[in-house]
XYZ file of N, CA and C in Angstrom:
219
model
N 9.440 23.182 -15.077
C 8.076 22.773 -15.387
C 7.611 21.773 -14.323
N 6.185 22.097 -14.137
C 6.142 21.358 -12.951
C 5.001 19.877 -13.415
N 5.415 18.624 -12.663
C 4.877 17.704 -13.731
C 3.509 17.658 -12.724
N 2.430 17.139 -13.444
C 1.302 16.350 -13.027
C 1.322 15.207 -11.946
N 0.924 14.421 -11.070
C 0.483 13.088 -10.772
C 0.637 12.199 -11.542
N -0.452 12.468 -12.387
C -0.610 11.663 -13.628
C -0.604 11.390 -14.767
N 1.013 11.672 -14.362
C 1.956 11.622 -15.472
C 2.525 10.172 -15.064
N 2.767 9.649 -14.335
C 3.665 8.822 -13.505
C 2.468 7.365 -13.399
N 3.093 6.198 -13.907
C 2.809 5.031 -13.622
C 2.695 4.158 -11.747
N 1.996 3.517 -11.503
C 2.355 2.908 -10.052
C 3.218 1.687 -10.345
N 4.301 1.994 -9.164
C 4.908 1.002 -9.502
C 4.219 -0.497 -9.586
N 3.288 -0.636 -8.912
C 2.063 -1.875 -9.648
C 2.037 -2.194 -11.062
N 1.692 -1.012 -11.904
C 1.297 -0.889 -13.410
C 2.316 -1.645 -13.603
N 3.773 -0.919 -13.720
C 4.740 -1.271 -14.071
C 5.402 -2.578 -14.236
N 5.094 -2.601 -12.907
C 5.500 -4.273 -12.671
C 4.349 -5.273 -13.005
N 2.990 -4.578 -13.379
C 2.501 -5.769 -13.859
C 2.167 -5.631 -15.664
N 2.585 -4.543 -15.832
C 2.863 -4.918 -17.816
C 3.898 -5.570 -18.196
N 5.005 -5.461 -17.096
C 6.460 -6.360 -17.562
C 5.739 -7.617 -17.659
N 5.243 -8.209 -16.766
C 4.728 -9.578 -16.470
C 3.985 -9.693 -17.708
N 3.222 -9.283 -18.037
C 1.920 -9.832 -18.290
C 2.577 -9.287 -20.074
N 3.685 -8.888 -20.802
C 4.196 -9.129 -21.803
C 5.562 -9.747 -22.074
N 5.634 -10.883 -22.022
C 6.649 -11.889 -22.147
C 7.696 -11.341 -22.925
N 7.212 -11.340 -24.247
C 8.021 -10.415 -25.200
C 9.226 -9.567 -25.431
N 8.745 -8.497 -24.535
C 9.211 -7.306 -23.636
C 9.756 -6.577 -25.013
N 8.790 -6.426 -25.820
C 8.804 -5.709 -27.125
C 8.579 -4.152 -26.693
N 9.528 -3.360 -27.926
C 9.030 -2.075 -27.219
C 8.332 -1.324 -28.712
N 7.359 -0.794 -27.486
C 5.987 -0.359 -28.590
C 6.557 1.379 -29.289
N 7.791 1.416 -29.223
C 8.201 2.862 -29.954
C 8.890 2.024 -31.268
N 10.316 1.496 -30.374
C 10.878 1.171 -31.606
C 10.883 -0.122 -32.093
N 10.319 -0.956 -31.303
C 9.727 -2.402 -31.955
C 11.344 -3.018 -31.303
N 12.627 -2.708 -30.845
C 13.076 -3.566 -30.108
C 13.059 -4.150 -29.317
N 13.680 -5.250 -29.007
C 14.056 -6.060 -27.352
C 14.063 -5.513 -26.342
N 13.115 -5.224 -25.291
C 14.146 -4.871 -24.032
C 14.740 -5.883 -23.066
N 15.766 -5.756 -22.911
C 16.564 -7.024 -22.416
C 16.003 -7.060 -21.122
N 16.250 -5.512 -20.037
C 15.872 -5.949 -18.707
C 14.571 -4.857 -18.366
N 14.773 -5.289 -16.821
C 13.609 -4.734 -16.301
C 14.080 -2.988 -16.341
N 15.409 -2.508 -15.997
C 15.860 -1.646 -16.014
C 15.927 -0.654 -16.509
N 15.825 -1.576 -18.051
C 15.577 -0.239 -18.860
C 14.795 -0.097 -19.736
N 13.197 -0.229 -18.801
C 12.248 0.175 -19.559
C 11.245 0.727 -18.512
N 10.486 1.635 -19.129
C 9.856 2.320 -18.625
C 8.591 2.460 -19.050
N 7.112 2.178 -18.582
C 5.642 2.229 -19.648
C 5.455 4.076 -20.465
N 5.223 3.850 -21.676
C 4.256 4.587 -22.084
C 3.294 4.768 -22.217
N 2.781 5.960 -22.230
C 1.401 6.284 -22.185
C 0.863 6.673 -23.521
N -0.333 5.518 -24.002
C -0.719 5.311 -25.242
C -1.058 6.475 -25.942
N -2.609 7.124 -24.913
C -2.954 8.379 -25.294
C -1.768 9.311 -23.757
N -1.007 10.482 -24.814
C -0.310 11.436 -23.940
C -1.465 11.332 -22.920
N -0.661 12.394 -21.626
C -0.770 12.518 -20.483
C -1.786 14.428 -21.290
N -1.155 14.948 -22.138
C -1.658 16.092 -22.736
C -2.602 16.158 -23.299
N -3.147 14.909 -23.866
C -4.698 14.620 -24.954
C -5.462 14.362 -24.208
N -5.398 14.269 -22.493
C -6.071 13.158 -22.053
C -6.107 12.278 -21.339
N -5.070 11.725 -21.662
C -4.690 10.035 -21.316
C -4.480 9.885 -19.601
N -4.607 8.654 -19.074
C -4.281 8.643 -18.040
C -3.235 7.588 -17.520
N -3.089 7.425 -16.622
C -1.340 6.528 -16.182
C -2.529 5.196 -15.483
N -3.036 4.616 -16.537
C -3.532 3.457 -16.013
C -2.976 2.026 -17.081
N -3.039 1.112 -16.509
C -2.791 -0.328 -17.375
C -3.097 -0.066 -18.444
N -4.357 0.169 -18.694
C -5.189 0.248 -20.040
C -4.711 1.222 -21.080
N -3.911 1.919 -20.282
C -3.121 3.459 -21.569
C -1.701 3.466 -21.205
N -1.305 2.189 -20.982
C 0.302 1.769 -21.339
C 0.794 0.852 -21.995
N 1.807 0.684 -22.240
C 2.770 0.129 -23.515
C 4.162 0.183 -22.892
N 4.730 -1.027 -23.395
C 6.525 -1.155 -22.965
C 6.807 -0.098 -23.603
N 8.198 -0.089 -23.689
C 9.135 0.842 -24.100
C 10.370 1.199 -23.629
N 11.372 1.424 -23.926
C 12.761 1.642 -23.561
C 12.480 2.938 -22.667
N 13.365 3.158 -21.741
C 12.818 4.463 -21.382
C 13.838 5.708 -22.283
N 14.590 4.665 -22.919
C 15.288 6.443 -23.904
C 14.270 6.067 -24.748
N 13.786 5.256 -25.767
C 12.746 5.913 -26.508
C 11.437 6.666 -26.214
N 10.956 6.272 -24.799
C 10.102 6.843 -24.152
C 10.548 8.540 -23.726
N 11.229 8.565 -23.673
C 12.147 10.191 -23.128
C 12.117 10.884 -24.572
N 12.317 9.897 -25.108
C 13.055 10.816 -26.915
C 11.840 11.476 -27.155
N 10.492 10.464 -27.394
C 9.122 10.447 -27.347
C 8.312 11.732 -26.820
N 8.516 11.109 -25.527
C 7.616 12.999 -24.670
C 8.652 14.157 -24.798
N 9.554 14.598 -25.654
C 10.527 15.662 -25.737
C 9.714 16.202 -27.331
N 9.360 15.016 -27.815
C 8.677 15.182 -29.540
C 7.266 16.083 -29.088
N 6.476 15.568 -28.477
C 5.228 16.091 -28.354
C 4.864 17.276 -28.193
């Protein structure tokens, strides 16, 4: 399957939702993420409804719950 563009965060986004949520709560399963490593943004509204890979339509997240996540959809 071949993916989209914009499917994919800039590494900008990325590095600036870590920042800018102290927390580092993850918006699937409501745990900790300890590091930078292993998390990856989600995309609020799918990449399939719509949505686009901007600040404004991401959310922390582990990236296995994020993986578990777009396998559900």
């Amino acid at each position: 399957m071949k993916r989209k563009n914009n499917e994919f965060f800039s590494k900008k986004i990325k590095k600036q939702l870590w920042e800018n949520n102290s927390e580092h709560i993850c918006a699937i399963c409501k745990g900790k993420i300890w590091n930078f490593e292993d998390y990856e943004p989600d995309h609020i509204i799918p990449v399939a409804k719509g949505g686009t890979s901007t600040y404004e339509n991401a959310q922390l997240s582990h990236r296995k719950c994020n993986r578990k996540k777009g396998k559900m959809q």
